[in-house]
Amino acid sequence: MGSERSVTPLYPMSQTTKGDEDMQIQPPESVWKNGKMIAWKDATVHALSHGLHYGTAVFEGIRCYDTQDGPAVFRLKDHMARLHTSAKAINMAIPHTVDELCSATREVIKVNALKSCYIRPISLFGVSGIGVNPIGYPVDTFIIAFPLGAYLGQDGVKNGIRVHTSSWRRTSGSSVPATAKICGNYVNSALAVMEAKQNGFDETILLNEHGMVAEGSGENIFVVRNGSIVTPPLSAGILPGITRDSVMHLAKDMGHHVLEQNMTRAELYLAEESFFTGSAAEVTPIREIDRRPVGDGRPGPITKGLQIKYSDIITGKVSKYKLWLDVVE
Ligand code: PMP
C-alpha cells in the first residue's frame, strides 16, 4: 500500500459558500503564554488537551486603537475580569490576576510593535488524562494580538448588513453557563453563522429557548422602536457584551431612551433601525432582517450617531470616556 489515501469525504460539503477570507490574519512574531513571550510557531496546544476535546476553555475578544496618546486598549480590565468570570463558571482558576493579564496584553502589543489590533486571550484546561472531569488539570493561558479590519466588512459598517433569523436556538443557560464566554458554547454560534452564510446572509440572529430574540453569533443586537433604543435583557441568555454596555452608556448620555426588553422575532420587523454591537463588530448597522428592509433599508440617524460617538470614544477623542482606554506605554 502506498501512502496516498482517498480524500473523498463521506458526506460532500457544500461548495457554494466561501469562507471568511477577510478574517485571515497576519501572524505576529510573539505570543504570550503562561507569563513568557514565545514565538508564534510555538504557540500550540497538545492534541490531548482537555479544552480541545471537551470545549473547556474560555476566551476574550478585545480591540486596541491607535490614539493620539499611542496604542490604547478599550476596556481592557473589564474584558480580563470577564475572562475570570467565564473561567469561574467552569471551575477553572486562571493562575494570573486580572492586572497581570492586563500588563501581559500591553507587553504583547509592545513587543509586536502593533498599533491598532485585535487581542485574543484564551485559557484552556491542558493535558492530564482522558476523563471528562477537568478538576486538577493544568490551565494554559495565551494572549495573541494581530491587526484586524472591520469584522463584518467595511461595506457593512457603512451601508449595513443583511441578516436572517437562525433555525438554531441560542444555547440555553439551563444546559451551559450561556452568559460566559466558553469556547464550547461557540459551536452554537458556528452552526448559526454557517447557516446564514450558506443562505447568502452576512450574519444571523439567534432566538433563545423561549423564542425571544437573543443575539448574533458574536454580537449583541439593538433595535430602535418609536424613537427608543431597545435591546434584549441579560436574562434572555445573552453574553453581557462590553460594547453593549458602552453603547447603552453613551446612548443615555446622548439623551436617548434606552430599554432592556424582551422582543419577539416579529417585533424585529417593525424596527425603525437596528444594529449589532461587539468588540470585533463595533457598531454595525443591520439593513435587512429575513429579507425585510429595516426602516428604509439604510442605516438610520440614531445608529449613525452612535457609530460616530463610539468611534470618537475608542480613538480617545472624548475626554469623559478616556478612562475606558488603557494606553500602552
Ligand atoms: N455575543 C456573543 C455571543 C459574542 O461572542 C460577543 C463577542 N464577544 C458579543 C455578544 C459582544 O460582546 P463584546 O461587546 O463584549 O465583544
PDB file of N, CA and C in Angstrom, residues 215-309:
ATOM      1  N   GLU A 215     -29.348  37.168  20.407  1.00  0.00           N
ATOM      2  CA  GLU A 215     -28.192  37.950  19.918  1.00  0.00           C
ATOM      3  C   GLU A 215     -27.689  37.370  18.611  1.00  0.00           C
ATOM      4  N   GLY A 216     -26.603  37.949  18.086  1.00  0.00           N
ATOM      5  CA  GLY A 216     -25.963  37.421  16.888  1.00  0.00           C
ATOM      6  C   GLY A 216     -24.975  36.323  17.263  1.00  0.00           C
ATOM      7  N   SER A 217     -24.238  35.810  16.289  1.00  0.00           N
ATOM      8  CA  SER A 217     -23.300  34.727  16.585  1.00  0.00           C
ATOM      9  C   SER A 217     -22.117  35.236  17.409  1.00  0.00           C
ATOM     10  N   GLY A 218     -21.823  36.548  17.298  1.00  0.00           N
ATOM     11  CA  GLY A 218     -20.731  37.137  18.070  1.00  0.00           C
ATOM     12  C   GLY A 218     -20.999  38.594  18.346  1.00  0.00           C
ATOM     13  N   GLU A 219     -22.296  38.947  18.441  1.00  0.00           N
ATOM     14  CA  GLU A 219     -22.680  40.356  18.633  1.00  0.00           C
ATOM     15  C   GLU A 219     -23.966  40.420  19.451  1.00  0.00           C
ATOM     16  N   ASN A 220     -24.157  41.527  20.157  1.00  0.00           N
ATOM     17  CA  ASN A 220     -25.450  41.829  20.773  1.00  0.00           C
ATOM     18  C   ASN A 220     -26.272  42.630  19.776  1.00  0.00           C
ATOM     19  N   ILE A 221     -27.594  42.561  19.950  1.00  0.00           N
ATOM     20  CA  ILE A 221     -28.466  43.250  18.980  1.00  0.00           C
ATOM     21  C   ILE A 221     -29.260  44.374  19.647  1.00  0.00           C
ATOM     22  N   PHE A 222     -29.476  45.439  18.892  1.00  0.00           N
ATOM     23  CA  PHE A 222     -30.299  46.577  19.319  1.00  0.00           C
ATOM     24  C   PHE A 222     -31.290  46.888  18.208  1.00  0.00           C
ATOM     25  N   VAL A 223     -32.471  47.402  18.590  1.00  0.00           N
ATOM     26  CA  VAL A 223     -33.389  47.972  17.604  1.00  0.00           C
ATOM     27  C   VAL A 223     -33.824  49.356  18.086  1.00  0.00           C
ATOM     28  N   VAL A 224     -34.298  50.170  17.158  1.00  0.00           N
ATOM     29  CA  VAL A 224     -34.919  51.455  17.519  1.00  0.00           C
ATOM     30  C   VAL A 224     -36.393  51.301  17.210  1.00  0.00           C
ATOM     31  N   ARG A 225     -37.234  51.507  18.261  1.00  0.00           N
ATOM     32  CA  ARG A 225     -38.682  51.422  18.101  1.00  0.00           C
ATOM     33  C   ARG A 225     -39.297  52.679  18.702  1.00  0.00           C
ATOM     34  N   ASN A 226     -40.121  53.365  17.935  1.00  0.00           N
ATOM     35  CA  ASN A 226     -40.760  54.612  18.380  1.00  0.00           C
ATOM     36  C   ASN A 226     -39.732  55.566  18.999  1.00  0.00           C
ATOM     37  N   GLY A 227     -38.559  55.589  18.418  1.00  0.00           N
ATOM     38  CA  GLY A 227     -37.514  56.510  18.887  1.00  0.00           C
ATOM     39  C   GLY A 227     -36.702  56.014  20.052  1.00  0.00           C
ATOM     40  N   SER A 228     -37.149  54.918  20.733  1.00  0.00           N
ATOM     41  CA  SER A 228     -36.382  54.386  21.870  1.00  0.00           C
ATOM     42  C   SER A 228     -35.426  53.305  21.379  1.00  0.00           C
ATOM     43  N   ILE A 229     -34.318  53.162  22.112  1.00  0.00           N
ATOM     44  CA  ILE A 229     -33.336  52.127  21.770  1.00  0.00           C
ATOM     45  C   ILE A 229     -33.618  50.914  22.661  1.00  0.00           C
ATOM     46  N   VAL A 230     -33.872  49.772  22.033  1.00  0.00           N
ATOM     47  CA  VAL A 230     -34.267  48.583  22.789  1.00  0.00           C
ATOM     48  C   VAL A 230     -33.284  47.444  22.516  1.00  0.00           C
ATOM     49  N   THR A 231     -32.923  46.725  23.595  1.00  0.00           N
ATOM     50  CA  THR A 231     -32.024  45.572  23.467  1.00  0.00           C
ATOM     51  C   THR A 231     -32.495  44.482  24.424  1.00  0.00           C
ATOM     52  N   PRO A 232     -32.328  43.205  24.073  1.00  0.00           N
ATOM     53  CA  PRO A 232     -32.775  42.150  24.999  1.00  0.00           C
ATOM     54  C   PRO A 232     -32.038  42.230  26.333  1.00  0.00           C
ATOM     55  N   PRO A 233     -32.712  41.852  27.436  1.00  0.00           N
ATOM     56  CA  PRO A 233     -32.067  41.882  28.761  1.00  0.00           C
ATOM     57  C   PRO A 233     -31.088  40.717  28.901  1.00  0.00           C
ATOM     58  N   LEU A 234     -30.185  40.807  29.889  1.00  0.00           N
ATOM     59  CA  LEU A 234     -29.219  39.716  30.100  1.00  0.00           C
ATOM     60  C   LEU A 234     -29.951  38.398  30.385  1.00  0.00           C
ATOM     61  N   SER A 235     -31.163  38.504  30.976  1.00  0.00           N
ATOM     62  CA  SER A 235     -31.917  37.287  31.286  1.00  0.00           C
ATOM     63  C   SER A 235     -32.411  36.568  30.025  1.00  0.00           C
ATOM     64  N   ALA A 236     -32.218  37.172  28.851  1.00  0.00           N
ATOM     65  CA  ALA A 236     -32.568  36.473  27.605  1.00  0.00           C
ATOM     66  C   ALA A 236     -31.506  35.418  27.277  1.00  0.00           C
ATOM     67  N   GLY A 237     -30.466  35.316  28.138  1.00  0.00           N
ATOM     68  CA  GLY A 237     -29.432  34.289  27.944  1.00  0.00           C
ATOM     69  C   GLY A 237     -28.368  34.723  26.963  1.00  0.00           C
ATOM     70  N   ILE A 238     -28.019  36.004  27.003  1.00  0.00           N
ATOM     71  CA  ILE A 238     -27.041  36.560  26.062  1.00  0.00           C
ATOM     72  C   ILE A 238     -25.698  36.788  26.751  1.00  0.00           C
ATOM     73  N   LEU A 239     -24.669  37.031  25.949  1.00  0.00           N
ATOM     74  CA  LEU A 239     -23.388  37.421  26.530  1.00  0.00           C
ATOM     75  C   LEU A 239     -23.503  38.874  26.989  1.00  0.00           C
ATOM     76  N   PRO A 240     -23.086  39.172  28.230  1.00  0.00           N
ATOM     77  CA  PRO A 240     -23.108  40.577  28.675  1.00  0.00           C
ATOM     78  C   PRO A 240     -22.011  41.355  27.941  1.00  0.00           C
ATOM     79  N   GLY A 241     -22.324  41.806  26.762  1.00  0.00           N
ATOM     80  CA  GLY A 241     -21.348  42.456  25.889  1.00  0.00           C
ATOM     81  C   GLY A 241     -20.806  43.746  26.485  1.00  0.00           C
ATOM     82  N   ILE A 242     -19.515  43.932  26.334  1.00  0.00           N
ATOM     83  CA  ILE A 242     -18.877  45.150  26.839  1.00  0.00           C
ATOM     84  C   ILE A 242     -19.196  46.311  25.896  1.00  0.00           C
ATOM     85  N   THR A 243     -19.323  46.021  24.618  1.00  0.00           N
ATOM     86  CA  THR A 243     -19.733  47.071  23.673  1.00  0.00           C
ATOM     87  C   THR A 243     -21.197  47.432  23.906  1.00  0.00           C
ATOM     88  N   ARG A 244     -22.017  46.436  24.197  1.00  0.00           N
ATOM     89  CA  ARG A 244     -23.439  46.665  24.516  1.00  0.00           C
ATOM     90  C   ARG A 244     -23.536  47.636  25.682  1.00  0.00           C
ATOM     91  N   ASP A 245     -22.753  47.362  26.737  1.00  0.00           N
ATOM     92  CA  ASP A 245     -22.758  48.219  27.914  1.00  0.00           C
ATOM     93  C   ASP A 245     -22.269  49.625  27.553  1.00  0.00           C
ATOM     94  N   SER A 246     -21.210  49.690  26.739  1.00  0.00           N
ATOM     95  CA  SER A 246     -20.654  51.005  26.358  1.00  0.00           C
ATOM     96  C   SER A 246     -21.685  51.802  25.569  1.00  0.00           C
ATOM     97  N   VAL A 247     -22.328  51.135  24.609  1.00  0.00           N
ATOM     98  CA  VAL A 247     -23.299  51.831  23.755  1.00  0.00           C
ATOM     99  C   VAL A 247     -24.523  52.284  24.571  1.00  0.00           C
ATOM    100  N   MET A 248     -24.929  51.465  25.544  1.00  0.00           N
ATOM    101  CA  MET A 248     -26.054  51.871  26.388  1.00  0.00           C
ATOM    102  C   MET A 248     -25.704  53.137  27.181  1.00  0.00           C
ATOM    103  N   HIS A 249     -24.454  53.173  27.695  1.00  0.00           N
ATOM    104  CA  HIS A 249     -23.983  54.354  28.435  1.00  0.00           C
ATOM    105  C   HIS A 249     -24.023  55.602  27.568  1.00  0.00           C
ATOM    106  N   LEU A 250     -23.406  55.481  26.376  1.00  0.00           N
ATOM    107  CA  LEU A 250     -23.283  56.696  25.562  1.00  0.00           C
ATOM    108  C   LEU A 250     -24.619  57.099  24.951  1.00  0.00           C
ATOM    109  N   ALA A 251     -25.494  56.125  24.704  1.00  0.00           N
ATOM    110  CA  ALA A 251     -26.821  56.457  24.165  1.00  0.00           C
ATOM    111  C   ALA A 251     -27.599  57.284  25.191  1.00  0.00           C
ATOM    112  N   LYS A 252     -27.494  56.880  26.475  1.00  0.00           N
ATOM    113  CA  LYS A 252     -28.169  57.631  27.545  1.00  0.00           C
ATOM    114  C   LYS A 252     -27.581  59.031  27.628  1.00  0.00           C
ATOM    115  N   ASP A 253     -26.255  59.087  27.525  1.00  0.00           N
ATOM    116  CA  ASP A 253     -25.549  60.375  27.529  1.00  0.00           C
ATOM    117  C   ASP A 253     -26.025  61.302  26.430  1.00  0.00           C
ATOM    118  N   MET A 254     -26.358  60.706  25.295  1.00  0.00           N
ATOM    119  CA  MET A 254     -26.787  61.492  24.137  1.00  0.00           C
ATOM    120  C   MET A 254     -28.279  61.840  24.236  1.00  0.00           C
ATOM    121  N   GLY A 255     -28.901  61.429  25.347  1.00  0.00           N
ATOM    122  CA  GLY A 255     -30.300  61.791  25.593  1.00  0.00           C
ATOM    123  C   GLY A 255     -31.313  60.797  25.045  1.00  0.00           C
ATOM    124  N   HIS A 256     -30.837  59.619  24.623  1.00  0.00           N
ATOM    125  CA  HIS A 256     -31.775  58.614  24.112  1.00  0.00           C
ATOM    126  C   HIS A 256     -32.410  57.839  25.266  1.00  0.00           C
ATOM    127  N   HIS A 257     -33.587  57.320  24.997  1.00  0.00           N
ATOM    128  CA  HIS A 257     -34.283  56.466  25.947  1.00  0.00           C
ATOM    129  C   HIS A 257     -33.849  55.028  25.646  1.00  0.00           C
ATOM    130  N   VAL A 258     -33.216  54.355  26.625  1.00  0.00           N
ATOM    131  CA  VAL A 258     -32.697  53.000  26.382  1.00  0.00           C
ATOM    132  C   VAL A 258     -33.459  51.993  27.245  1.00  0.00           C
ATOM    133  N   LEU A 259     -33.958  50.945  26.613  1.00  0.00           N
ATOM    134  CA  LEU A 259     -34.742  49.932  27.322  1.00  0.00           C
ATOM    135  C   LEU A 259     -34.152  48.549  27.131  1.00  0.00           C
ATOM    136  N   GLU A 260     -34.098  47.761  28.215  1.00  0.00           N
ATOM    137  CA  GLU A 260     -33.734  46.347  28.087  1.00  0.00           C
ATOM    138  C   GLU A 260     -35.040  45.574  28.164  1.00  0.00           C
ATOM    139  N   GLN A 261     -35.424  45.007  27.049  1.00  0.00           N
ATOM    140  CA  GLN A 261     -36.756  44.412  26.971  1.00  0.00           C
ATOM    141  C   GLN A 261     -36.730  43.198  26.034  1.00  0.00           C
ATOM    142  N   ASN A 262     -37.441  42.157  26.420  1.00  0.00           N
ATOM    143  CA  ASN A 262     -37.545  41.009  25.518  1.00  0.00           C
ATOM    144  C   ASN A 262     -38.306  41.406  24.267  1.00  0.00           C
ATOM    145  N   MET A 263     -37.931  40.840  23.147  1.00  0.00           N
ATOM    146  CA  MET A 263     -38.674  41.116  21.915  1.00  0.00           C
ATOM    147  C   MET A 263     -38.836  39.841  21.100  1.00  0.00           C
ATOM    148  N   THR A 264     -39.934  39.798  20.366  1.00  0.00           N
ATOM    149  CA  THR A 264     -40.196  38.644  19.516  1.00  0.00           C
ATOM    150  C   THR A 264     -39.524  38.871  18.167  1.00  0.00           C
ATOM    151  N   ARG A 265     -39.464  37.777  17.399  1.00  0.00           N
ATOM    152  CA  ARG A 265     -38.913  37.880  16.046  1.00  0.00           C
ATOM    153  C   ARG A 265     -39.726  38.883  15.223  1.00  0.00           C
ATOM    154  N   ALA A 266     -41.054  38.830  15.381  1.00  0.00           N
ATOM    155  CA  ALA A 266     -41.912  39.725  14.588  1.00  0.00           C
ATOM    156  C   ALA A 266     -41.657  41.191  14.929  1.00  0.00           C
ATOM    157  N   GLU A 267     -41.304  41.465  16.194  1.00  0.00           N
ATOM    158  CA  GLU A 267     -41.024  42.857  16.575  1.00  0.00           C
ATOM    159  C   GLU A 267     -39.790  43.405  15.855  1.00  0.00           C
ATOM    160  N   LEU A 268     -38.884  42.489  15.503  1.00  0.00           N
ATOM    161  CA  LEU A 268     -37.688  42.935  14.757  1.00  0.00           C
ATOM    162  C   LEU A 268     -38.107  43.581  13.442  1.00  0.00           C
ATOM    163  N   TYR A 269     -39.173  43.021  12.845  1.00  0.00           N
ATOM    164  CA  TYR A 269     -39.609  43.509  11.528  1.00  0.00           C
ATOM    165  C   TYR A 269     -40.209  44.915  11.596  1.00  0.00           C
ATOM    166  N   LEU A 270     -40.593  45.336  12.808  1.00  0.00           N
ATOM    167  CA  LEU A 270     -41.215  46.662  12.967  1.00  0.00           C
ATOM    168  C   LEU A 270     -40.186  47.739  13.330  1.00  0.00           C
ATOM    169  N   ALA A 271     -38.922  47.305  13.454  1.00  0.00           N
ATOM    170  CA  ALA A 271     -37.893  48.259  13.895  1.00  0.00           C
ATOM    171  C   ALA A 271     -37.680  49.363  12.871  1.00  0.00           C
ATOM    172  N   GLU A 272     -37.462  50.564  13.407  1.00  0.00           N
ATOM    173  CA  GLU A 272     -37.117  51.700  12.522  1.00  0.00           C
ATOM    174  C   GLU A 272     -35.640  51.612  12.146  1.00  0.00           C
ATOM    175  N   GLU A 273     -34.844  51.090  13.100  1.00  0.00           N
ATOM    176  CA  GLU A 273     -33.414  50.910  12.867  1.00  0.00           C
ATOM    177  C   GLU A 273     -32.975  49.674  13.650  1.00  0.00           C
ATOM    178  N   SER A 274     -31.850  49.132  13.270  1.00  0.00           N
ATOM    179  CA  SER A 274     -31.297  48.012  14.039  1.00  0.00           C
ATOM    180  C   SER A 274     -29.788  47.985  13.848  1.00  0.00           C
ATOM    181  N   PHE A 275     -29.081  47.509  14.863  1.00  0.00           N
ATOM    182  CA  PHE A 275     -27.627  47.379  14.724  1.00  0.00           C
ATOM    183  C   PHE A 275     -27.093  46.319  15.682  1.00  0.00           C
ATOM    184  N   PHE A 276     -25.922  45.808  15.318  1.00  0.00           N
ATOM    185  CA  PHE A 276     -25.200  44.857  16.156  1.00  0.00           C
ATOM    186  C   PHE A 276     -24.091  45.597  16.889  1.00  0.00           C
ATOM    187  N   THR A 277     -23.730  45.123  18.088  1.00  0.00           N
ATOM    188  CA  THR A 277     -22.547  45.656  18.775  1.00  0.00           C
ATOM    189  C   THR A 277     -21.632  44.507  19.169  1.00  0.00           C
ATOM    190  N   GLY A 278     -20.341  44.768  19.167  1.00  0.00           N
ATOM    191  CA  GLY A 278     -19.365  43.767  19.602  1.00  0.00           C
ATOM    192  C   GLY A 278     -17.977  44.368  19.519  1.00  0.00           C
ATOM    193  N   SER A 279     -17.050  43.806  20.271  1.00  0.00           N
ATOM    194  CA  SER A 279     -15.678  44.319  20.223  1.00  0.00           C
ATOM    195  C   SER A 279     -15.139  44.204  18.810  1.00  0.00           C
ATOM    196  N   ALA A 280     -15.409  43.078  18.152  1.00  0.00           N
ATOM    197  CA  ALA A 280     -14.944  42.907  16.776  1.00  0.00           C
ATOM    198  C   ALA A 280     -15.838  43.709  15.822  1.00  0.00           C
ATOM    199  N   ALA A 281     -17.151  43.575  15.981  1.00  0.00           N
ATOM    200  CA  ALA A 281     -18.110  44.207  15.043  1.00  0.00           C
ATOM    201  C   ALA A 281     -18.298  45.701  15.304  1.00  0.00           C
ATOM    202  N   GLU A 282     -17.900  46.185  16.482  1.00  0.00           N
ATOM    203  CA  GLU A 282     -18.103  47.580  16.917  1.00  0.00           C
ATOM    204  C   GLU A 282     -19.600  47.914  16.788  1.00  0.00           C
ATOM    205  N   VAL A 283     -19.969  48.987  16.063  1.00  0.00           N
ATOM    206  CA  VAL A 283     -21.409  49.247  15.858  1.00  0.00           C
ATOM    207  C   VAL A 283     -21.665  49.037  14.366  1.00  0.00           C
ATOM    208  N   THR A 284     -22.343  47.948  14.022  1.00  0.00           N
ATOM    209  CA  THR A 284     -22.599  47.639  12.610  1.00  0.00           C
ATOM    210  C   THR A 284     -24.108  47.698  12.339  1.00  0.00           C
ATOM    211  N   PRO A 285     -24.541  48.599  11.442  1.00  0.00           N
ATOM    212  CA  PRO A 285     -25.967  48.685  11.146  1.00  0.00           C
ATOM    213  C   PRO A 285     -26.487  47.416  10.468  1.00  0.00           C
ATOM    214  N   ILE A 286     -27.748  47.095  10.736  1.00  0.00           N
ATOM    215  CA  ILE A 286     -28.426  45.973  10.063  1.00  0.00           C
ATOM    216  C   ILE A 286     -29.433  46.606   9.103  1.00  0.00           C
ATOM    217  N   ARG A 287     -29.312  46.284   7.824  1.00  0.00           N
ATOM    218  CA  ARG A 287     -30.218  46.936   6.864  1.00  0.00           C
ATOM    219  C   ARG A 287     -31.352  46.039   6.396  1.00  0.00           C
ATOM    220  N   GLU A 288     -31.237  44.745   6.686  1.00  0.00           N
ATOM    221  CA  GLU A 288     -32.283  43.817   6.251  1.00  0.00           C
ATOM    222  C   GLU A 288     -32.363  42.653   7.229  1.00  0.00           C
ATOM    223  N   ILE A 289     -33.594  42.293   7.638  1.00  0.00           N
ATOM    224  CA  ILE A 289     -33.786  41.126   8.508  1.00  0.00           C
ATOM    225  C   ILE A 289     -34.809  40.206   7.843  1.00  0.00           C
ATOM    226  N   ASP A 290     -34.417  38.970   7.606  1.00  0.00           N
ATOM    227  CA  ASP A 290     -35.310  37.995   6.946  1.00  0.00           C
ATOM    228  C   ASP A 290     -35.911  38.573   5.659  1.00  0.00           C
ATOM    229  N   ARG A 291     -35.093  39.216   4.874  1.00  0.00           N
ATOM    230  CA  ARG A 291     -35.446  39.791   3.564  1.00  0.00           C
ATOM    231  C   ARG A 291     -36.417  40.970   3.649  1.00  0.00           C
ATOM    232  N   ARG A 292     -36.598  41.493   4.856  1.00  0.00           N
ATOM    233  CA  ARG A 292     -37.429  42.704   5.009  1.00  0.00           C
ATOM    234  C   ARG A 292     -36.488  43.872   5.301  1.00  0.00           C
ATOM    235  N   PRO A 293     -36.617  44.997   4.582  1.00  0.00           N
ATOM    236  CA  PRO A 293     -35.734  46.129   4.881  1.00  0.00           C
ATOM    237  C   PRO A 293     -36.001  46.665   6.287  1.00  0.00           C
ATOM    238  N   VAL A 294     -34.946  47.041   6.980  1.00  0.00           N
ATOM    239  CA  VAL A 294     -35.100  47.695   8.287  1.00  0.00           C
ATOM    240  C   VAL A 294     -35.266  49.185   7.991  1.00  0.00           C
ATOM    241  N   GLY A 295     -36.370  49.773   8.413  1.00  0.00           N
ATOM    242  CA  GLY A 295     -36.657  51.174   8.064  1.00  0.00           C
ATOM    243  C   GLY A 295     -36.711  51.291   6.555  1.00  0.00           C
ATOM    244  N   ASP A 296     -35.916  52.230   6.016  1.00  0.00           N
ATOM    245  CA  ASP A 296     -35.910  52.358   4.558  1.00  0.00           C
ATOM    246  C   ASP A 296     -34.749  51.574   3.928  1.00  0.00           C
ATOM    247  N   GLY A 297     -34.163  50.662   4.722  1.00  0.00           N
ATOM    248  CA  GLY A 297     -33.106  49.802   4.168  1.00  0.00           C
ATOM    249  C   GLY A 297     -31.726  50.432   4.215  1.00  0.00           C
ATOM    250  N   ARG A 298     -31.640  51.593   4.893  1.00  0.00           N
ATOM    251  CA  ARG A 298     -30.326  52.242   5.048  1.00  0.00           C
ATOM    252  C   ARG A 298     -30.106  52.539   6.529  1.00  0.00           C
ATOM    253  N   PRO A 299     -28.832  52.603   6.959  1.00  0.00           N
ATOM    254  CA  PRO A 299     -28.590  52.913   8.379  1.00  0.00           C
ATOM    255  C   PRO A 299     -29.297  54.208   8.783  1.00  0.00           C
ATOM    256  N   GLY A 300     -30.008  54.171   9.906  1.00  0.00           N
ATOM    257  CA  GLY A 300     -30.801  55.320  10.343  1.00  0.00           C
ATOM    258  C   GLY A 300     -29.985  56.324  11.136  1.00  0.00           C
ATOM    259  N   PRO A 301     -30.578  57.482  11.469  1.00  0.00           N
ATOM    260  CA  PRO A 301     -29.841  58.554  12.144  1.00  0.00           C
ATOM    261  C   PRO A 301     -29.357  58.195  13.551  1.00  0.00           C
ATOM    262  N   ILE A 302     -30.123  57.420  14.297  1.00  0.00           N
ATOM    263  CA  ILE A 302     -29.693  57.080  15.671  1.00  0.00           C
ATOM    264  C   ILE A 302     -28.488  56.139  15.590  1.00  0.00           C
ATOM    265  N   THR A 303     -28.561  55.154  14.702  1.00  0.00           N
ATOM    266  CA  THR A 303     -27.443  54.219  14.533  1.00  0.00           C
ATOM    267  C   THR A 303     -26.190  54.981  14.100  1.00  0.00           C
ATOM    268  N   LYS A 304     -26.353  55.864  13.137  1.00  0.00           N
ATOM    269  CA  LYS A 304     -25.189  56.600  12.631  1.00  0.00           C
ATOM    270  C   LYS A 304     -24.592  57.482  13.720  1.00  0.00           C
ATOM    271  N   GLY A 305     -25.461  58.124  14.505  1.00  0.00           N
ATOM    272  CA  GLY A 305     -24.992  58.982  15.605  1.00  0.00           C
ATOM    273  C   GLY A 305     -24.192  58.179  16.619  1.00  0.00           C
ATOM    274  N   LEU A 306     -24.685  56.968  16.943  1.00  0.00           N
ATOM    275  CA  LEU A 306     -23.985  56.119  17.916  1.00  0.00           C
ATOM    276  C   LEU A 306     -22.666  55.602  17.348  1.00  0.00           C
ATOM    277  N   GLN A 307     -22.675  55.305  16.053  1.00  0.00           N
ATOM    278  CA  GLN A 307     -21.441  54.840  15.395  1.00  0.00           C
ATOM    279  C   GLN A 307     -20.345  55.900  15.502  1.00  0.00           C
ATOM    280  N   ILE A 308     -20.733  57.150  15.219  1.00  0.00           N
ATOM    281  CA  ILE A 308     -19.759  58.254  15.247  1.00  0.00           C
ATOM    282  C   ILE A 308     -19.231  58.456  16.666  1.00  0.00           C
ATOM    283  N   LYS A 309     -20.163  58.480  17.626  1.00  0.00           N
ATOM    284  CA  LYS A 309     -19.769  58.700  19.021  1.00  0.00           C
ATOM    285  C   LYS A 309     -18.865  57.569  19.509  1.00  0.00           C
TER     286      LYS A 309
END
